[in-house]
Amino acid sequence: MADLEAPLVRPKRKKIWVDYFVQFRWIIVIFVVLPISFTLYFLTYLGDVKSEWKSYKKRQKEHDENVKKVVKRLEERNPSKDGLVCTARKPWIAVGMRNVDYKRARHFEVDLSAFRNILEIDQERMIAKCEPLVNMGQITRATVPLNLALAVVAELDDLTVGGLINGYGIEGSSHLYGLFSDTVVAYEIVLSGGRVVRATKDNEYSDLFYAIPWSQGTLGLLVSAEIKLIPIKEYMKLTYTPVRGNVRDLGQAYINSFAPQFGVENDENVPDFVETMIYNANEGVCMTGKYASKEEAKKKGNKINSVGWWFKPWFYQHAQTALTKGEFVEYIPTREYYHRHTRCLYWEGKLILPFADQWWFRYLFGWLMPPKVSLLKATQGDAIRNYYHEMHVIQDMLVPLYKVPDALEWVDREMEVYPLWLCPHRLYKLPYKTMVYPEPGFEDECRQGDTAYAQMYTDVGVYYAPGPVLRGEVFDGADAVRRMENWLIENHGFQPQYAVSELNEKNFWRMFDAGLYEECRNKYGAVGTFMSVYYKCKKGRKTEKEVQEAEQAQVEVPYADED
């Protein structure tokens, strides 16, 4: 079997000028990106504080006024002259690595920059009503002091509600609650003609409710969302367990760290949070967390680790110490645990600033971290951007839980990227077949981690420079991503579209299901107003002519039915 063969032997790659620019890019990051990032973080924080001073009633009034402005703007659009609708946000501001090339073509902008307020924290209904530009750092500052949190809190501070809904959002609690979009109970959407609707799973817009996730804002403009809250405690009791073996052994150890047998519900042994980091082909650390009270955490003999301090070791490196000292347990303040990967951007910070993990840098300059992803993108030209697409991997592979060992073997052979991040999530059976959906008949297989109503999936996070690149060998990043996408299609996996995609249109709709999405685009007037999700995600610059032609074409739904 090809996946079990030894890694390929590749010839050495000749260095070009871009290699040296990337090698010394830390100079720009230190003297330009970090100071500006810190200033922007501080100004954003002041804006959030100013918003918190306003009453919920005043925030809702401002929201209603801003919605009217969006409606008016859409009504001003002349379909025969103006381009397709998209937001006015600059292309480089998005956190995702995908190039926002569709904004280089003629388009009609709608400004949503004012939609950055938490409109309400309803402790009776256990709902947080948020505008789309509310980020994870902002929402946890508001909810954690109340011993509440979103059911799924994505790890990076800058990730926004709108991006996590229209795109993809996951966290260590997703094995209990599903993806971020699965925790939403209502969307407020402005449709193409300026009509404002509230979509829920059981009202007249239920089809739209289920079609919004993964649609990349191509069905309408999201202006608010009502999101499920859960009760939490002050600390996370985190257990670090080292695992060793071949990659298949590591994959199975990860599965066994949290997944009960088929159909088991409310098992006290199932943790509140799960993640595993694979550090090389033979070693990993499984982490499982349980919420704990302040009283429990402060009992004699318990260790409290405030990982949020700027001088603390980066989280992934701290977790790696379990490989040398064995299994250990500690208590982390809950909000600091939620954002444990923010300061080092998982482990990408090591490539951006090779010495930023050293003790002297952390103590002297760690308070400046992390650099804003948007500024990193803004300070790179096309040559640097193309270099990263070829010599660097930032991809997530969403695969059925039982196929995790296969996925780890594939990544080890084809990319040799380490560390790897493993995070489980439920993929629910829904009343509609959405763009992402469980394997047909999964409930009949009675596999570990599955239930009758949801199949357990895992995000295999592949973020770093591949082994061949680090060794100075030839590596074709675009071809590697194409092979990864083909592997996902063959194994009923999915690729989040924040990343750079090499999918052509046929393969895009083989990976994702087009039925409900296309039905809603036609029903709610998105065709001819909003770009289709494929052309929004497609790699490369797009002209207005190309997009308009694409709008006239009908997706061949049978693509979505192929496995």
XYZ file of C-alpha atoms in Angstrom:
563
model
C 0.000 0.000 0.000
C 1.498 3.329 -1.121
C 0.702 5.163 2.138
C 2.908 2.744 4.072
C 6.010 3.195 1.953
C 9.048 5.166 3.109
C 9.015 8.949 2.538
C 10.009 10.053 -0.933
C 13.618 11.046 -1.620
C 13.624 14.526 -3.123
C 16.452 16.476 -4.811
C 17.861 19.644 -3.246
C 16.193 22.938 -4.174
C 18.242 25.899 -5.339
C 17.661 28.985 -3.190
C 16.286 32.176 -4.754
C 16.064 35.742 -3.456
C 12.675 35.128 -1.835
C 14.227 32.520 0.463
C 16.528 35.133 1.955
C 13.752 37.695 2.273
C 11.622 35.181 4.159
C 14.592 34.153 6.315
C 15.110 37.734 7.486
C 11.477 38.781 7.497
C 11.636 38.829 11.297
C 13.274 42.281 11.012
C 10.083 43.743 9.521
C 7.986 41.818 12.037
C 9.995 43.105 15.019
C 10.227 46.763 14.019
C 6.986 47.231 12.061
C 4.395 44.493 12.506
C 4.640 43.942 16.273
C 4.433 47.628 17.340
C 1.510 48.312 14.994
C -0.191 45.080 16.079
C 0.080 46.014 19.738
C -1.327 49.483 19.009
C -4.249 48.015 17.067
C -4.960 45.460 19.807
C -5.008 48.257 22.383
C -7.272 50.504 20.301
C -9.623 47.575 19.649
C -9.717 46.864 23.379
C -10.624 50.501 24.103
C -13.395 50.263 21.509
C -14.707 47.105 23.176
C -14.663 48.807 26.593
C -16.545 51.769 25.153
C -19.148 49.390 23.738
C -19.512 47.635 27.099
C -20.350 50.962 28.767
C -23.436 51.261 26.567
C -26.665 49.623 27.641
C -27.970 46.661 25.656
C -30.914 48.849 24.647
C -28.611 51.510 23.164
C -26.519 48.894 21.376
C -29.654 47.370 19.852
C -30.830 50.805 18.716
C -27.489 51.462 16.998
C -27.661 47.993 15.468
C -31.106 48.655 13.994
C -29.862 51.928 12.500
C -26.836 50.222 10.971
C -29.038 47.492 9.479
C -31.124 50.204 7.808
C -27.935 51.610 6.258
C -27.086 48.174 4.849
C -30.591 47.821 3.418
C -30.366 51.269 1.842
C -26.975 50.477 0.353
C -28.290 47.278 -1.258
C -31.276 49.148 -2.639
C -28.867 51.597 -4.324
C -27.211 48.829 -6.315
C -27.879 48.725 -10.048
C -27.559 45.048 -11.079
C -26.839 45.958 -14.692
C -23.934 48.283 -13.849
C -22.571 47.434 -10.439
C -20.541 44.358 -9.591
C -21.491 41.558 -7.269
C -21.999 42.386 -3.604
C -19.275 41.855 -1.023
C -18.213 43.541 2.190
C -15.991 46.626 2.207
C -13.410 44.971 4.461
C -9.909 45.144 2.999
C -8.693 41.815 1.558
C -5.719 41.510 3.917
C -7.775 41.947 7.100
C -9.237 38.433 6.997
C -7.519 35.995 9.390
C -7.638 33.115 6.885
C -4.750 32.387 4.539
C -6.871 32.230 1.392
C -6.285 35.202 -0.894
C -9.344 37.398 -1.215
C -8.808 37.638 -4.959
C -12.480 38.152 -5.751
C -12.197 41.735 -4.453
C -9.706 42.553 -7.192
C -12.509 42.314 -9.734
C -15.233 44.947 -10.031
C -17.577 44.643 -7.064
C -20.208 46.487 -5.049
C -19.104 47.088 -1.470
C -21.318 47.130 1.606
C -19.727 48.454 4.790
C -20.278 46.205 7.815
C -17.459 47.662 9.950
C -19.878 49.017 12.570
C -21.206 45.547 13.403
C -18.801 44.726 16.236
C -20.986 44.822 19.371
C -22.299 42.224 21.783
C -25.981 43.092 21.681
C -27.118 41.028 24.648
C -26.078 38.375 27.165
C -29.362 36.713 28.081
C -28.711 34.589 31.175
C -32.271 33.273 31.283
C -32.348 31.983 27.709
C -28.583 31.224 27.855
C -28.053 33.099 24.604
C -25.446 35.642 23.492
C -26.621 37.910 20.685
C -23.590 39.155 18.756
C -22.831 41.146 15.655
C -20.569 39.453 13.079
C -17.336 41.315 13.913
C -17.396 40.398 17.598
C -14.238 38.361 18.167
C -13.486 35.552 20.578
C -11.350 37.686 22.878
C -14.170 40.198 23.189
C -16.884 37.653 23.939
C -14.854 35.786 26.568
C -14.084 39.064 28.372
C -17.831 39.600 28.674
C -18.995 36.082 29.523
C -16.279 34.352 31.579
C -16.655 36.692 34.610
C -20.318 35.555 34.656
C -19.185 31.895 34.652
C -20.652 31.581 31.164
C -19.118 30.917 27.760
C -20.087 30.150 24.208
C -20.439 26.395 23.838
C -17.604 26.508 21.276
C -14.900 29.171 21.741
C -12.343 29.181 18.931
C -8.796 29.510 20.307
C -7.461 32.623 18.545
C -8.594 36.002 19.896
C -9.070 37.614 16.467
C -11.479 35.024 15.051
C -14.888 36.612 14.566
C -18.435 35.354 14.960
C -19.174 36.035 11.291
C -16.101 34.199 10.056
C -16.748 31.189 12.283
C -20.373 30.957 11.077
C -19.973 31.655 7.365
C -16.769 29.646 7.303
C -15.569 27.177 9.854
C -15.037 27.163 13.622
C -13.930 24.449 16.035
C -12.624 24.110 19.594
C -11.757 21.381 22.075
C -15.410 21.222 23.178
C -16.678 20.395 19.676
C -16.817 16.670 20.466
C -19.802 17.632 22.655
C -21.375 20.573 20.799
C -20.315 20.273 17.165
C -18.831 23.090 15.097
C -19.334 26.745 16.006
C -22.268 27.063 13.603
C -24.004 24.134 15.334
C -24.322 26.268 18.477
C -26.201 29.101 16.730
C -29.950 29.289 17.382
C -30.854 32.204 15.075
C -29.363 34.305 12.273
C -30.344 37.827 11.266
C -29.696 38.047 7.523
C -30.072 40.850 4.995
C -31.059 39.212 1.714
C -30.186 40.429 -1.765
C -33.127 42.791 -2.179
C -32.668 44.387 1.252
C -35.188 42.192 3.071
C -34.179 41.437 6.671
C -35.106 37.974 7.985
C -34.518 36.010 11.179
C -33.755 32.381 10.364
C -34.109 29.595 12.929
C -34.222 25.822 12.612
C -38.009 25.707 12.999
C -39.397 28.850 11.313
C -40.226 29.569 7.669
C -36.545 30.234 6.916
C -35.302 26.924 8.302
C -33.756 25.994 4.940
C -31.731 29.218 4.994
C -30.743 28.532 8.618
C -29.135 25.233 7.651
C -27.608 26.607 4.432
C -25.729 29.555 6.002
C -22.772 27.610 7.541
C -19.861 27.163 5.102
C -21.569 29.464 2.566
C -18.915 32.195 2.964
C -21.528 34.956 3.017
C -22.843 34.132 -0.457
C -26.519 33.781 0.527
C -26.950 37.097 2.316
C -25.247 39.485 4.724
C -25.103 38.262 8.321
C -25.761 41.168 10.717
C -26.281 39.293 14.004
C -26.443 35.815 15.477
C -27.915 34.345 18.648
C -25.469 31.781 20.032
C -25.802 29.163 22.743
C -24.169 29.810 26.143
C -23.161 27.145 28.659
C -22.297 27.382 32.375
C -18.597 27.069 33.165
C -16.260 27.157 36.161
C -13.238 29.290 36.948
C -10.539 26.769 36.028
C -9.750 24.024 33.557
C -8.266 20.898 35.090
C -5.966 19.732 32.317
C -4.326 16.322 32.097
C -1.304 15.907 29.817
C -0.698 12.311 28.741
C 2.342 11.367 26.619
C 1.838 8.726 23.917
C 4.388 6.880 21.813
C 4.387 4.455 18.905
C 3.970 4.701 15.134
C 1.536 7.208 13.666
C -1.323 4.708 13.700
C -0.689 4.025 17.391
C -0.732 7.768 18.071
C -4.013 8.133 16.206
C -5.646 5.336 18.175
C -4.336 6.721 21.484
C -5.970 10.045 20.599
C -9.288 8.279 19.862
C -9.133 6.353 23.139
C -8.378 9.511 25.124
C -11.971 10.756 24.853
C -14.266 8.680 22.641
C -16.765 6.314 24.312
C -18.253 3.321 22.570
C -21.075 3.853 20.069
C -24.207 5.436 21.488
C -22.864 6.094 25.010
C -24.275 9.373 26.349
C -23.525 11.394 29.485
C -20.449 9.345 30.323
C -18.697 11.029 33.264
C -15.351 9.981 31.809
C -15.862 12.048 28.645
C -13.860 15.280 29.133
C -15.137 18.809 28.567
C -12.177 19.611 26.300
C -9.985 17.474 24.062
C -6.939 18.085 21.901
C -3.844 16.146 20.933
C -0.577 17.406 19.523
C 1.576 15.044 17.453
C 5.181 16.266 17.696
C 6.790 13.745 15.353
C 6.009 10.395 13.753
C 6.500 8.588 17.073
C 5.458 10.966 19.869
C 2.443 12.991 20.894
C 0.646 14.403 23.926
C -3.082 13.919 24.543
C -4.758 16.638 26.600
C -8.134 16.298 28.255
C -9.779 19.016 30.323
C -12.554 19.211 32.876
C -14.021 22.424 34.279
C -13.053 22.907 37.931
C -14.115 25.353 40.614
C -11.807 27.894 42.213
C -12.054 25.978 45.485
C -10.876 22.754 43.840
C -8.024 24.418 41.971
C -6.669 26.056 45.120
C -6.610 22.927 47.226
C -3.238 22.105 48.738
C -1.032 20.181 46.344
C -2.768 21.329 43.144
C -0.707 23.291 40.628
C -2.171 26.437 39.034
C -0.546 27.542 35.776
C -1.544 30.957 34.410
C -0.497 30.313 30.821
C -1.762 33.725 29.667
C 1.183 35.706 31.058
C 3.400 37.066 28.292
C 6.577 35.540 29.752
C 5.221 32.010 30.035
C 6.508 29.257 27.709
C 4.436 28.826 24.591
C 1.625 26.389 25.220
C 2.573 23.749 22.673
C 6.120 23.670 24.047
C 4.835 23.488 27.607
C 2.629 20.528 26.670
C 5.597 18.842 25.009
C 7.352 18.578 28.405
C 5.012 15.656 29.178
C 7.217 13.585 26.852
C 10.103 13.919 29.296
C 8.439 14.176 32.714
C 5.448 11.919 32.123
C 1.749 12.487 32.703
C 0.861 15.489 34.835
C -2.175 17.544 35.843
C -2.541 21.282 36.340
C -5.251 23.919 36.663
C -5.419 26.776 34.146
C -7.694 29.837 34.518
C -10.529 29.139 32.081
C -10.216 32.231 29.898
C -6.463 31.756 29.610
C -7.053 28.163 28.593
C -9.504 29.213 25.879
C -6.850 31.427 24.271
C -3.833 29.219 24.958
C -2.716 29.161 21.304
C -3.134 32.893 20.613
C 0.279 34.186 21.674
C 2.251 31.728 19.538
C -0.388 31.243 16.793
C -0.270 27.520 17.564
C 3.380 27.035 16.482
C 3.466 29.327 13.474
C 5.109 31.967 15.679
C 8.309 29.908 15.554
C 8.550 30.378 11.785
C 7.632 34.059 11.930
C 10.048 34.901 14.767
C 12.506 32.011 15.232
C 13.736 33.283 18.619
C 10.419 34.503 20.059
C 10.061 31.378 22.183
C 13.359 32.032 23.988
C 13.147 33.129 27.645
C 14.847 36.491 27.083
C 12.468 37.465 24.261
C 9.407 36.322 26.188
C 10.333 38.376 29.239
C 11.403 41.507 27.331
C 9.030 41.521 24.342
C 6.467 38.761 24.868
C 3.849 41.389 25.743
C 3.952 42.496 22.091
C 2.901 39.066 20.829
C 1.198 37.935 18.719
C 1.615 39.790 15.433
C -1.743 40.346 13.781
C -2.232 37.905 10.926
C -3.800 40.699 8.878
C -0.624 42.811 9.176
C 1.566 39.853 8.286
C -0.484 39.509 5.111
C -0.433 43.259 4.435
C 3.379 43.366 4.571
C 3.949 40.636 2.009
C 3.824 41.089 -1.732
C 2.763 38.588 -4.364
C 6.196 36.941 -4.461
C 6.197 36.268 -0.700
C 2.569 35.163 -0.784
C 3.246 32.697 -3.598
C 6.331 31.437 -1.761
C 4.239 30.591 1.305
C 1.685 28.799 -0.862
C 4.439 26.587 -2.265
C 6.735 26.178 0.750
C 4.350 26.254 3.661
C 1.185 24.414 4.666
C -1.789 25.804 6.560
C -4.587 23.310 6.040
C -7.203 21.482 8.081
C -8.335 17.997 7.139
C -11.753 17.129 8.556
C -11.957 13.337 8.580
C -14.156 10.686 10.225
C -12.714 9.735 13.612
C -11.985 6.149 12.616
C -9.875 7.385 9.688
C -7.535 9.535 11.801
C -4.734 6.910 11.740
C -4.989 6.819 7.925
C -4.844 10.619 7.750
C -1.774 10.753 9.986
C -0.017 8.201 7.775
C -0.868 10.250 4.690
C 0.424 13.531 6.148
C 3.616 11.884 7.397
C 4.358 10.457 3.966
C 3.252 13.289 1.686
C 4.033 16.431 3.722
C 6.082 15.545 6.825
C 4.582 18.445 8.745
C 4.949 18.508 12.528
C 3.531 19.331 15.007
C -0.006 18.280 14.057
C -3.140 19.364 15.911
C -5.998 16.911 16.476
C -9.383 18.163 17.630
C -12.631 16.148 17.460
C -16.063 17.426 16.489
C -19.520 16.036 15.965
C -21.045 16.167 12.513
C -24.801 15.987 13.004
C -27.541 14.348 10.963
C -29.754 17.303 10.109
C -33.220 17.738 8.575
C -31.463 19.016 5.436
C -28.382 17.714 3.652
C -25.998 20.621 4.136
C -22.675 21.363 2.452
C -20.895 19.122 4.976
C -22.633 15.995 6.175
C -21.866 12.618 7.830
C -21.130 9.460 5.893
C -24.356 7.804 4.712
C -25.242 4.884 6.996
C -22.593 5.721 9.611
C -25.047 4.905 12.409
C -25.235 1.293 11.235
C -21.491 0.799 11.723
C -21.628 1.474 15.512
C -18.123 2.951 15.579
C -16.355 4.375 18.618
C -17.334 7.992 19.280
C -20.454 7.960 17.076
C -24.068 8.204 18.166
C -27.301 7.582 16.286
C -27.611 11.304 15.556
C -23.988 12.394 14.932
C -20.783 11.022 13.476
C -17.555 11.945 15.226
C -15.050 13.712 12.988
C -11.579 15.118 13.677
C -9.782 18.212 12.489
C -6.225 17.239 11.602
C -4.533 20.645 11.673
C -1.496 20.777 9.372
C 0.316 24.054 10.056
C 4.040 24.496 9.411
C 6.793 24.173 6.852
C 6.988 20.624 5.423
C 9.997 18.468 6.225
C 11.400 18.659 2.670
C 11.362 22.479 2.806
C 13.153 22.531 6.165
C 15.793 20.181 4.670
C 16.197 22.384 1.578
C 14.637 19.860 -0.787
C 12.257 20.323 -3.703
C 8.621 20.481 -2.630
C 5.563 21.290 -4.738
C 3.075 22.788 -2.286
C 0.243 23.187 -4.775
C 0.518 19.573 -5.903
C 0.633 18.375 -2.289
C -2.575 20.272 -1.522
C -4.245 18.806 -4.622
C -3.331 15.300 -3.458
C -4.628 16.116 0.017
C -7.928 17.325 -1.455
C -8.280 14.163 -3.537
C -7.591 12.051 -0.461
C -10.294 13.937 1.443
C -12.832 13.436 -1.346
C -12.095 9.706 -1.445
C -12.442 9.443 2.354
C -15.527 11.629 2.859
C -13.453 14.417 4.340
C -13.722 18.179 4.064
C -11.337 21.107 3.641
C -12.239 24.378 5.419
C -12.180 27.146 2.847
C -10.243 29.712 4.883
C -7.180 27.955 3.460
C -5.735 28.037 -0.036
C -7.608 25.550 -2.209
C -6.566 23.901 -5.447
C -10.011 22.390 -6.089
C -11.571 22.802 -9.505
C -15.325 23.296 -9.639
C -16.164 19.648 -10.236
C -14.072 18.451 -7.306
C -15.341 21.252 -5.083
C -18.879 19.932 -5.500
C -17.691 16.357 -5.088
C -16.324 17.339 -1.677
C -19.298 19.504 -0.656
C -23.011 19.005 -1.306
C -24.574 21.637 -3.564
C -28.267 20.762 -3.233
C -29.550 22.913 -0.356
C -27.050 25.676 -1.041
C -28.079 26.121 -4.682
C -31.751 25.835 -3.793
C -31.404 28.696 -1.291
C -29.357 30.817 -3.682
C -32.188 30.673 -6.180
C -34.996 30.947 -3.632
C -33.567 33.974 -1.813
C -32.250 35.889 -4.821
C -28.531 35.416 -4.219
C -27.802 34.430 -7.837
C -26.750 37.558 -9.710
C -26.224 39.457 -6.444
C -23.678 37.454 -4.432
C -20.774 35.462 -5.795
C -21.086 31.691 -5.596
C -19.126 30.002 -2.829
C -16.850 28.189 -5.270
C -15.781 31.334 -7.085
C -15.318 33.152 -3.798
C -12.960 30.388 -2.596
C -11.290 29.690 -5.936
C -7.573 30.383 -6.080
C -6.418 33.157 -8.403
C -7.645 36.532 -9.551
C -11.129 36.776 -10.973
C -12.512 39.255 -13.444
C -16.056 40.584 -13.367
C -16.722 38.839 -16.681
C -15.615 35.503 -15.255
C -17.810 35.921 -12.204
C -20.852 37.008 -14.211
C -20.447 34.009 -16.480
C -20.202 31.776 -13.444
C -23.459 33.193 -12.116
C -25.262 32.023 -15.247
C -24.044 28.453 -14.903
C -25.965 25.909 -12.877
C -23.968 23.611 -10.627
C -24.382 19.982 -11.625
C -25.819 18.566 -8.420
C -24.739 14.955 -9.213
C -21.174 16.026 -8.379
C -22.286 16.349 -4.788
C -23.731 12.863 -4.756
C -20.476 11.164 -5.713
C -18.287 9.793 -2.947
